[in-house]
Coordinates of N, CA and C in Angstrom, one line a residue:
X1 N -98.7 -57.8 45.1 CA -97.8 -57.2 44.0 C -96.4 -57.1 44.5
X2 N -95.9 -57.8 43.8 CA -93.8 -57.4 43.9 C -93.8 -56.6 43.1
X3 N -93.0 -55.7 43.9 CA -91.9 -55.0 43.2 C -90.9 -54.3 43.6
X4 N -89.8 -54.8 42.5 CA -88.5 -54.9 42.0 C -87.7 -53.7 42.6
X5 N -87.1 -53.8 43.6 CA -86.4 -52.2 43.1 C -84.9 -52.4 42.5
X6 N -85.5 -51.0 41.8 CA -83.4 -51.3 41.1 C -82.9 -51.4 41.5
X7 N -81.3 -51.7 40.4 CA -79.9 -52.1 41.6 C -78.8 -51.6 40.9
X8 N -78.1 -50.6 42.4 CA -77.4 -49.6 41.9 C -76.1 -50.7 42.3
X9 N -75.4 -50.2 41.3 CA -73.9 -50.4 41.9 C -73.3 -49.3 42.1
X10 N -72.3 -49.2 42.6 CA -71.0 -47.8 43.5 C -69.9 -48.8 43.7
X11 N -69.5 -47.7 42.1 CA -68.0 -48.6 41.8 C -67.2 -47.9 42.8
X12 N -66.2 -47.7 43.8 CA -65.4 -47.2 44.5 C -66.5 -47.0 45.9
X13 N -67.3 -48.2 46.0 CA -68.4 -47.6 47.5 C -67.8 -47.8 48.7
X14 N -66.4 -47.9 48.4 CA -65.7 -48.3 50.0 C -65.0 -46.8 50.2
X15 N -64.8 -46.2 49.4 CA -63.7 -44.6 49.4 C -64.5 -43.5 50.2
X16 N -64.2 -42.7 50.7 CA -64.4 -41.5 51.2 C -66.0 -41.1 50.7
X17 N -66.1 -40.7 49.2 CA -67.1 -40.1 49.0 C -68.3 -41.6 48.6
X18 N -67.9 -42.8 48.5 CA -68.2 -43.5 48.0 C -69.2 -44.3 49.4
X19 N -68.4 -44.4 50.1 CA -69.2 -44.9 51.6 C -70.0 -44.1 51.8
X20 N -70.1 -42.9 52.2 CA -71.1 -42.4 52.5 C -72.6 -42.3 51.4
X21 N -72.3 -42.3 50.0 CA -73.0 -42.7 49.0 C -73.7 -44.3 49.1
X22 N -73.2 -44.8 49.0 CA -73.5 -46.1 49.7 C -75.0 -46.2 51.0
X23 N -74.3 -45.6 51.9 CA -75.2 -45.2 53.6 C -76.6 -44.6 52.8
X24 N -76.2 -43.6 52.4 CA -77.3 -42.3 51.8 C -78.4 -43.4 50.7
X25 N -77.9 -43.9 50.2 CA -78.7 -44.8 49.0 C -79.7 -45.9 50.1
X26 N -79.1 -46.6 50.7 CA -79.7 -47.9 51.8 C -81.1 -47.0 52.3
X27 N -80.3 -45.8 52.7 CA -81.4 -45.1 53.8 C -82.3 -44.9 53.1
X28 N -82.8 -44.8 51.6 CA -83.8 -44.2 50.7 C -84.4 -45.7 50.7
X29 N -83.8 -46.9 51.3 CA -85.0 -48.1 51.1 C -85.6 -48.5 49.4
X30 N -85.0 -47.9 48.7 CA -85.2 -47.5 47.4 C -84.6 -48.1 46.2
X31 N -83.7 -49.1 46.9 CA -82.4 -49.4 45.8 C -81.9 -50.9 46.3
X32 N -81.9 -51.9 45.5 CA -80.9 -53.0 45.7 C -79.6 -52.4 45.8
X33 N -78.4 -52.0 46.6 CA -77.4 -51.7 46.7 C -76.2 -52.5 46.4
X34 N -75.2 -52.7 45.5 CA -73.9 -53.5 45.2 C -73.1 -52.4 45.5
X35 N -72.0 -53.0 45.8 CA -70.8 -52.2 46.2 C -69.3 -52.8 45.5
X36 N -68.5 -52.3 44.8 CA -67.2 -53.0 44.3 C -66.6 -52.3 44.5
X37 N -64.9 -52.4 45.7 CA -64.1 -51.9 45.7 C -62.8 -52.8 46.3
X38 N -61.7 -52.2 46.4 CA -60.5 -52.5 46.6 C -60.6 -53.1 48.2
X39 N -61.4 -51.9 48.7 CA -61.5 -52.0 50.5 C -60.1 -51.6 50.8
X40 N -58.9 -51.2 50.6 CA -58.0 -51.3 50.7 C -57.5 -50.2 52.2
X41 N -58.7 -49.7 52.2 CA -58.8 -48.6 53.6 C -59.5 -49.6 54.7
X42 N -60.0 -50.5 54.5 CA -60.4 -51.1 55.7 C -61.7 -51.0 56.0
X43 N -63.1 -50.5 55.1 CA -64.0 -49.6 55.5 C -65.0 -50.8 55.0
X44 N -64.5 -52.2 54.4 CA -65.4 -53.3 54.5 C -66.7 -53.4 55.6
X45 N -66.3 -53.3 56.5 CA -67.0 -53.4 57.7 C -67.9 -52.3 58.4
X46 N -67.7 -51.4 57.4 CA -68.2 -50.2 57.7 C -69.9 -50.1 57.4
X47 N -69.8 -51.1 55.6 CA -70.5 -51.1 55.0 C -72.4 -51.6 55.3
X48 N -73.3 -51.0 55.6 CA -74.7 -52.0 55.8 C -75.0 -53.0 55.3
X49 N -75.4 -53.7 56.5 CA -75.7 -55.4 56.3 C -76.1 -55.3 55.0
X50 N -77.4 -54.6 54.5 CA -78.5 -54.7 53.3 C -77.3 -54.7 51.6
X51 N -76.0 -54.3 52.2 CA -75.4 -54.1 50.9 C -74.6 -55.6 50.2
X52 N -75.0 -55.7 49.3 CA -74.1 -57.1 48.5 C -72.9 -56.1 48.0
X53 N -71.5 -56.6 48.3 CA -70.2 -55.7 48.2 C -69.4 -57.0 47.3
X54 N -68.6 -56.9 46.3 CA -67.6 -57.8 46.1 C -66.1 -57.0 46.1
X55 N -65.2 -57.7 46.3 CA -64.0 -57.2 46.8 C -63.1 -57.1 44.7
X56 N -62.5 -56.5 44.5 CA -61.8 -56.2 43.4 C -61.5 -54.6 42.2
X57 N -60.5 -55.2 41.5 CA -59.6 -53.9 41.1 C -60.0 -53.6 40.0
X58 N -60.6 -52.3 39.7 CA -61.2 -51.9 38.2 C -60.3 -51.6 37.5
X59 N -59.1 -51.9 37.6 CA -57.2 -51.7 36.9 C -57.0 -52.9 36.2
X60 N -57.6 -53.7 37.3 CA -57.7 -55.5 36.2 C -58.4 -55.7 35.6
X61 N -58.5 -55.9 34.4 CA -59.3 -56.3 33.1 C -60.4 -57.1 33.8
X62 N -59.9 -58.6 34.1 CA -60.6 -59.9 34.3 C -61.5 -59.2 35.7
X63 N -60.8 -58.5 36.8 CA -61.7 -58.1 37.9 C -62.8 -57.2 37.4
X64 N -62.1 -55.9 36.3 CA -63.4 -55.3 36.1 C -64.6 -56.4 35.4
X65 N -64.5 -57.0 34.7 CA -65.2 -58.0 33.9 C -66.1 -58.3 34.8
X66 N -65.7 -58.9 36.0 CA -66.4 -59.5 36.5 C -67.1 -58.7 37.5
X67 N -66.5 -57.8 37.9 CA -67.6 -56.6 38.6 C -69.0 -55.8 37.8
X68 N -68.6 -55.6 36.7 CA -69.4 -55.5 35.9 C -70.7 -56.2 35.9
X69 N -70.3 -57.6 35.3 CA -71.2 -58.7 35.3 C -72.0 -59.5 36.7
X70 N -71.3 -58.8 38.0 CA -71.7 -59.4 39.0 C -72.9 -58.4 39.5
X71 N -72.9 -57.1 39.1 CA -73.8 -56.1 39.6 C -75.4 -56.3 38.6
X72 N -75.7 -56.2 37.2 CA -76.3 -56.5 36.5 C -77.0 -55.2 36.8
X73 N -76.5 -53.8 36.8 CA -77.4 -52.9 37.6 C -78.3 -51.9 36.7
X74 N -79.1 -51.4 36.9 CA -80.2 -50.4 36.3 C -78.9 -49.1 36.5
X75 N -78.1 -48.7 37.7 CA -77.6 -47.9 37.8 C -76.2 -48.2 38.1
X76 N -75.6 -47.3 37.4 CA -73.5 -47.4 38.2 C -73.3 -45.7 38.3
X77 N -72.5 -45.8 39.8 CA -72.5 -44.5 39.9 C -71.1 -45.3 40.4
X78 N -70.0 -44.4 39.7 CA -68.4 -44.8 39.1 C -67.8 -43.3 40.4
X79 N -67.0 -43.6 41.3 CA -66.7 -43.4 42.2 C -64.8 -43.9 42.3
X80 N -64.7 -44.5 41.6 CA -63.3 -45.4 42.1 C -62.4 -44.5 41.5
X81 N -61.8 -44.0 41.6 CA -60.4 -43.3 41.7 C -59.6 -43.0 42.9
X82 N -58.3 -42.4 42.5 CA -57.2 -41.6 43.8 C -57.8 -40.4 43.9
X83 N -58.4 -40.2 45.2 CA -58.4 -38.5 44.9 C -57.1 -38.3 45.2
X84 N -57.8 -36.7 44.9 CA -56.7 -35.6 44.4 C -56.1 -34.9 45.9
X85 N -55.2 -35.8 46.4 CA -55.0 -35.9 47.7 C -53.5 -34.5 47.4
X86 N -53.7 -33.5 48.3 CA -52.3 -32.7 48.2 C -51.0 -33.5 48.3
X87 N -50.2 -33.3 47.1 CA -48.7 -34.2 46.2 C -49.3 -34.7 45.2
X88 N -50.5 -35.3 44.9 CA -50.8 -36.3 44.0 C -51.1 -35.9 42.8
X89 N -50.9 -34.6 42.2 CA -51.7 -34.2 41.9 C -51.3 -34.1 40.5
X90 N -49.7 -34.5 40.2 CA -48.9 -34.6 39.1 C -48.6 -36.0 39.2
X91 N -48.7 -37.1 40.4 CA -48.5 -38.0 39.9 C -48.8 -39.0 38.9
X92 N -47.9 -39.1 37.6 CA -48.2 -39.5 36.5 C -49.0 -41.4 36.5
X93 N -48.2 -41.5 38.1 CA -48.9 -43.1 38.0 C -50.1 -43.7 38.7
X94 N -50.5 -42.6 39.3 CA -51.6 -42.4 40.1 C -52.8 -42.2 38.9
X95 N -52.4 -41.2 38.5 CA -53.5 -41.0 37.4 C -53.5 -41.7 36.0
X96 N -52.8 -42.3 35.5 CA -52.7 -43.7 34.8 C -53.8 -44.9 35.3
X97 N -53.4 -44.6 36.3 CA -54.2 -46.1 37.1 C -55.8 -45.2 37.1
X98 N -56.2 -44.0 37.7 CA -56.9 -43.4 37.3 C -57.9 -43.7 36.1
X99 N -57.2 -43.3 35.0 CA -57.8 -43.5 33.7 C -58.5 -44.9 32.9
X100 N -57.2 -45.5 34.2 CA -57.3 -47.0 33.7 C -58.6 -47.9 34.1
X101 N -59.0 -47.4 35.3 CA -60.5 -48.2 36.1 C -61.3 -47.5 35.2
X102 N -61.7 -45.8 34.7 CA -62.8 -45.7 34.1 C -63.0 -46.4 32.7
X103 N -61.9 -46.7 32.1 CA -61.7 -47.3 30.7 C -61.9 -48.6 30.6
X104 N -61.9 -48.8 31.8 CA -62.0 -51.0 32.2 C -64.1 -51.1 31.8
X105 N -64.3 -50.1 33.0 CA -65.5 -49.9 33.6 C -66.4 -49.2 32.5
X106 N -66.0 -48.7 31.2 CA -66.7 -48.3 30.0 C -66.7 -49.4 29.1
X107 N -65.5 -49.9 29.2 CA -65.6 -51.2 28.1 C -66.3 -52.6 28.0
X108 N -66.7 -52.8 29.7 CA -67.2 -53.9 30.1 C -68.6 -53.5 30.1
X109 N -68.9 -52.5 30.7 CA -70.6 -51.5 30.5 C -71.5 -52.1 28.9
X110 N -70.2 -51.6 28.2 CA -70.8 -51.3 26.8 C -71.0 -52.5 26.1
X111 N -70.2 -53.8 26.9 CA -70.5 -54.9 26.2 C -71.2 -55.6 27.0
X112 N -71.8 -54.9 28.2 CA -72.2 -55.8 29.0 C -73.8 -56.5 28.4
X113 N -74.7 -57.9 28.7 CA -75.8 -58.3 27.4 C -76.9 -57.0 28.1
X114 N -76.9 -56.7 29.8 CA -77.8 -56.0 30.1 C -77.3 -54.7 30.7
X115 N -77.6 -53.7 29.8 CA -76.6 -52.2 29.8 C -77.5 -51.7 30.8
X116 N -76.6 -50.4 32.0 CA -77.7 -50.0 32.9 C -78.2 -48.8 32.1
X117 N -79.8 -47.9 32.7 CA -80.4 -47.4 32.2 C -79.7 -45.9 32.6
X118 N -78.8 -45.8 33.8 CA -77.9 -44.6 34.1 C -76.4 -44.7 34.5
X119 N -75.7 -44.1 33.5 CA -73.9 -44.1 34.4 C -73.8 -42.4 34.9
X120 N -73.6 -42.7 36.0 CA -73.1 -41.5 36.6 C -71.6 -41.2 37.2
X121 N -70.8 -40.5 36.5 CA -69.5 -40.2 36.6 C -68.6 -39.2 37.6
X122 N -68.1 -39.9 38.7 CA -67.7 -38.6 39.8 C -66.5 -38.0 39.4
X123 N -66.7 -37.0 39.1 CA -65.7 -36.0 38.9 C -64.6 -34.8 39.9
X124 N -64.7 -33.9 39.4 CA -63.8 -32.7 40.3 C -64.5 -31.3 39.2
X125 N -64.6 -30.6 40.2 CA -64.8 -28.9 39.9 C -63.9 -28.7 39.5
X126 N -62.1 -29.7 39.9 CA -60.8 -28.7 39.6 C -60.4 -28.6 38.2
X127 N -61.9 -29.5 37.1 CA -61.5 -28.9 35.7 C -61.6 -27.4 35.2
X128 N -62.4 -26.3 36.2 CA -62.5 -25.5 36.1 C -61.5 -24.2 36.7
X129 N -60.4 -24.9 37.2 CA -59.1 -24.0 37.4 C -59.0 -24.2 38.9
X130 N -58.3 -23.0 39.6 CA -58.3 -23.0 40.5 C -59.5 -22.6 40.9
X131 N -59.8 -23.7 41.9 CA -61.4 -23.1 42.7 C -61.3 -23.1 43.9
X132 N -60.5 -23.1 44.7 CA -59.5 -22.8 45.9 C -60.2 -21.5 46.8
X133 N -60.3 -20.1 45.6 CA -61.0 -19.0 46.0 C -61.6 -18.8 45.3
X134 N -62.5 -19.3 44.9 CA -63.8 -18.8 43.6 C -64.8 -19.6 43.3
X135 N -66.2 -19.6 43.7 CA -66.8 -19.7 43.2 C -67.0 -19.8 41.9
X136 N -67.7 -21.6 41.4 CA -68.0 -21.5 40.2 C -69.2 -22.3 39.8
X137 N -70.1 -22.0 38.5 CA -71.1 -22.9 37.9 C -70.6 -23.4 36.4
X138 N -71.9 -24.3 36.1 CA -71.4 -25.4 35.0 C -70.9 -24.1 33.6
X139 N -71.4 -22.7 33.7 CA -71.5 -22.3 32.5 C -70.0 -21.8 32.4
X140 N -68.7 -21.6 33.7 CA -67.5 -21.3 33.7 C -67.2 -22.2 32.1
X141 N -65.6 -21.8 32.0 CA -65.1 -22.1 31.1 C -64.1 -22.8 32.2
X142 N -63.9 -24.4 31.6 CA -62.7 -25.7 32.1 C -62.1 -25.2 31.3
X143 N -60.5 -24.4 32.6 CA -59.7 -24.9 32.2 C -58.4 -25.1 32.9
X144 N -58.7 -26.5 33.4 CA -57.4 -27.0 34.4 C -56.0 -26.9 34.2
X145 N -55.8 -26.6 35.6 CA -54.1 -26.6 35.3 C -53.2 -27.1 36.3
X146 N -53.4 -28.4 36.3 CA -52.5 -29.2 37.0 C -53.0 -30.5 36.3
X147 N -52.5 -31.8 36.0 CA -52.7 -32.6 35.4 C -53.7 -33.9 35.9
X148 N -53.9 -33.8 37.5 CA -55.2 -34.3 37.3 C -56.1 -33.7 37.0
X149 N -56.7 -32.6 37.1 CA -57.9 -32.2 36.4 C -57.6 -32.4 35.0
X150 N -56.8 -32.2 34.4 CA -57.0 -32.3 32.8 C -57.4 -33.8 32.8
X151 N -56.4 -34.7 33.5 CA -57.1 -36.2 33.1 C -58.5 -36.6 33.8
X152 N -58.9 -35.6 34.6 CA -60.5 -35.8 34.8 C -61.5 -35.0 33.8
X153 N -60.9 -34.1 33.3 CA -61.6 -33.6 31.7 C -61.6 -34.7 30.8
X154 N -60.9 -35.4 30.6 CA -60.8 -35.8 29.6 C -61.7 -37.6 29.8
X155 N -61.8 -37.8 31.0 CA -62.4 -38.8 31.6 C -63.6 -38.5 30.8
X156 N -64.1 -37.3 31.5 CA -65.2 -37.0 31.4 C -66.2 -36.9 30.0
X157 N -64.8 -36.8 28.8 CA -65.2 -36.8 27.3 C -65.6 -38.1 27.3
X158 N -64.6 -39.2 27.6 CA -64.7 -40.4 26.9 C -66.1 -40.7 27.6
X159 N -66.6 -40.9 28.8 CA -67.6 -41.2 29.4 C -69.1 -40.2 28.5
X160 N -69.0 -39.5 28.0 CA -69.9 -39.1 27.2 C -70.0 -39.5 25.9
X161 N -68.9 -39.8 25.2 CA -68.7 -40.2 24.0 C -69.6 -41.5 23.8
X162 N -68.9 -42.4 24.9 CA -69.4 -43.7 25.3 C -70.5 -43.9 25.3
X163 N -71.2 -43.2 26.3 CA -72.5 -43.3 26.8 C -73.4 -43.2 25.5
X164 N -73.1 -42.2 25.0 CA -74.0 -41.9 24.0 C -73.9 -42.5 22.9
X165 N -72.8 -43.1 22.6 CA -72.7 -44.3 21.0 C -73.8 -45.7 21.9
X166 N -74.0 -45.5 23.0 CA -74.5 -47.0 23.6 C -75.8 -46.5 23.9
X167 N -76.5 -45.4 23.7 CA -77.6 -45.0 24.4 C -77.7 -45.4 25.9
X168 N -77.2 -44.8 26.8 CA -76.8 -44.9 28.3 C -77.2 -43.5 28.7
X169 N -78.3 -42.7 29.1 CA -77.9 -42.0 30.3 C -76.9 -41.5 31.1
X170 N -76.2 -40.4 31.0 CA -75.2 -40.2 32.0 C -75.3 -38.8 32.9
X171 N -74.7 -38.9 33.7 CA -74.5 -37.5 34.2 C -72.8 -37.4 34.8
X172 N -72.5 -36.2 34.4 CA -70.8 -35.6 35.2 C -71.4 -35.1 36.4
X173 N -70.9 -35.8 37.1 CA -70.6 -35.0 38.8 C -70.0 -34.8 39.0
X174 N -69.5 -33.2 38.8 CA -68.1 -32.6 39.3 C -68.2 -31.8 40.9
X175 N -68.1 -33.1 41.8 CA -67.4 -32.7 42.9 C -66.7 -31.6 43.6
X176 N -67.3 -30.8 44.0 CA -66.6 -29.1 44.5 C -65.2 -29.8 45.4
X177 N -64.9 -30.7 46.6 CA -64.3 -30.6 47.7 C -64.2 -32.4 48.1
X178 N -63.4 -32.6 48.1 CA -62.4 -34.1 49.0 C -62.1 -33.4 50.1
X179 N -60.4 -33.2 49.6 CA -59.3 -33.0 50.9 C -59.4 -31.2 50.6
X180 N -58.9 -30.8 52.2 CA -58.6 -29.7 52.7 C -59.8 -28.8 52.8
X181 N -59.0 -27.6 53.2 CA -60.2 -26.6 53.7 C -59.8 -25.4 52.7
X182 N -61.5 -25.2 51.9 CA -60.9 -24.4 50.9 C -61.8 -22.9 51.9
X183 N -61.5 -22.0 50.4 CA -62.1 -20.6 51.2 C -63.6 -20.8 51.4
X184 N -64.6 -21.5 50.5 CA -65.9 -21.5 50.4 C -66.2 -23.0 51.2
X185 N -66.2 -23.3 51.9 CA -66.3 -24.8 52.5 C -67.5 -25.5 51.8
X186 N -67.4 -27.0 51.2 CA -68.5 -27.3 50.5 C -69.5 -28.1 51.5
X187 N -70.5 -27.8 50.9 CA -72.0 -28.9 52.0 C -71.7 -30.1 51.2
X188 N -71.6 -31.1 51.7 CA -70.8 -32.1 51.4 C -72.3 -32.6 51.5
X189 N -73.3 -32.7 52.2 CA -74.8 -33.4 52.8 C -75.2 -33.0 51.4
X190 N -75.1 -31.8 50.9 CA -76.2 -31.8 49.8 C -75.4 -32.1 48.4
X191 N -74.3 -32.1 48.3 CA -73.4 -32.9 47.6 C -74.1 -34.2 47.1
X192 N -74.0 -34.6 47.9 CA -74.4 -36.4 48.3 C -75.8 -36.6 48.0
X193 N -76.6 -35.8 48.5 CA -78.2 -35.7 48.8 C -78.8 -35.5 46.9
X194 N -78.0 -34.6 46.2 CA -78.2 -34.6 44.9 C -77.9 -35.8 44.2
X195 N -77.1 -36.2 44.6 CA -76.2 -37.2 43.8 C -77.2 -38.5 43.8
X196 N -77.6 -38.4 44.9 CA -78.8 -39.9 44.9 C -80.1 -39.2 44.3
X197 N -80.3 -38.2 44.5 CA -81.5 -38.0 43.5 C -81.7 -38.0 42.3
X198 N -80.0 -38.0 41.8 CA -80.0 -38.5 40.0 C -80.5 -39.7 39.9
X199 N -80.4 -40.4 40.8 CA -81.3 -42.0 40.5 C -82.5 -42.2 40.5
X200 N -83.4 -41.1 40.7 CA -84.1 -40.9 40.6 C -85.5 -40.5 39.7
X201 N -84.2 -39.0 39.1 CA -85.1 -38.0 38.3 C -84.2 -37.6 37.3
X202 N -84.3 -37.0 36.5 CA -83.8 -36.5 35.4 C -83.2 -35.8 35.1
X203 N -81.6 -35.6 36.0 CA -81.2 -34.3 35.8 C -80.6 -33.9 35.1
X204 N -79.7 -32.6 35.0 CA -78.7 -32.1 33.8 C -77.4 -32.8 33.6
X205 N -77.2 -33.2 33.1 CA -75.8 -33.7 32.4 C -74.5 -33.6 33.0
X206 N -74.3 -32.9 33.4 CA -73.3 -31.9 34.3 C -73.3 -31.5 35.5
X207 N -73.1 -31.4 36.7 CA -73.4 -30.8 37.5 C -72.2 -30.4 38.6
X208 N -72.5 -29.1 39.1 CA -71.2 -29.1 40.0 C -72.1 -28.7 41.6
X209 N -71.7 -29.2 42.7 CA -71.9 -29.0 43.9 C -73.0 -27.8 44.1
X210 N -73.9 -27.6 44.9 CA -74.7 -26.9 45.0 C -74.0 -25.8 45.7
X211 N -73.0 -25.4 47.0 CA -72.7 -24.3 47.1 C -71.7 -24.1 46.3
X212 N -71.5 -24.5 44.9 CA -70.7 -23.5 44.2 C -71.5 -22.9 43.4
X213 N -72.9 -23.2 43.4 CA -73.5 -22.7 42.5 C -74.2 -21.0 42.3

């Protein structure tokens, strides 16, 4: 008997949160793994043998096209952005380009002939204000105040909107912690550890990091 296992792709699997997503998926033995990113950090090499990676920019039309079409995946777990690196946080061209890979990366999905059966969308907690000193869960009230979180709110509409005119499966994964050291330090292992279990099983729509919860 063969069988098939799915094939995820990890749009942004060369970035910070995205490599180690990557590692964590291989290790479950569970998954055809693709990878599409810029590399532009150098972390090509980083990546496990077992992973098929193609190099390109979900900013470019023609690149996302073909990233798209080159994964053919049951799963895309959408990873590629700037984080929210301290300065960047008003940068108006940072987060343009931002908006621009997830909008590439919905448009080519939705037309793609073989749509995957889950999109999972990485997000930020910071739509829910300052979370710097506070604990928060999904039932808080978003409401950002600095302008990347607002343009990751609003990411986060279109990716639902989408999903759902296409019948796609999605989940928000709003990410507690990137950069710095906040008051509540996040488990970044079970971060990650959940995040591959959405490929799995069936979870809520939403989700924010387990120790904010």
């Amino acid at each position: 008997i063969v069988v098939t296992k799915p094939t995820v792709l990890v749009i942004g699997g060369g970035g910070f949160i995205g490599l180690a997503t990557v590692k964590k998926l291989v290790k479950t033995k569970k998954f055809n793994v693709k990878v599409a990113d810029q590399f532009s950090g150098g972390t090509f090499d980083q990546l496990p043998k077992a992973v098929e990676a193609v190099t390109g920019d979900m900013c470019n039309t023609s690149s996302a096209s073909s990233i798209i079409d080159f994964a053919k995946a049951d799963v895309i777990i959408f990873l590629a952005s700037y984080a929210a690196r301290p300065g960047t946080y008003g940068d108006l061209h940072l987060l343009g380009e931002r908006f621009k890979s997830i909008t590439n990366a919905l448009t080519f999905m939705k037309q793609a002939v073989v749509k995957p059966k889950l999109f999972i969308y990485g997000s930020s907690a910071d739509v829910y204000g300052k979370t710097y000193t506070k604990l928060v869960t999904t039932k808080d009230k978003t409401e950002p105040c600095f302008p990347y979180a607002t343009l990751a709110l609003a990411a986060e509409q279109l990716v639902d909107q989408v999903c759902r005119g296409n019948d796609i499966r999605h989940i928000i994964f709003r990410f507690s912690e990137v950069y710095g050291k906040r008051t509540f330090k996040p488990a970044r292992t079970d971060e990650l550890a959940f995040l591959i279990s959405c490929c799995f099983n069936t979870p809520p729509e939403e989700f924010v990091g387990p120790e904010s919860a």
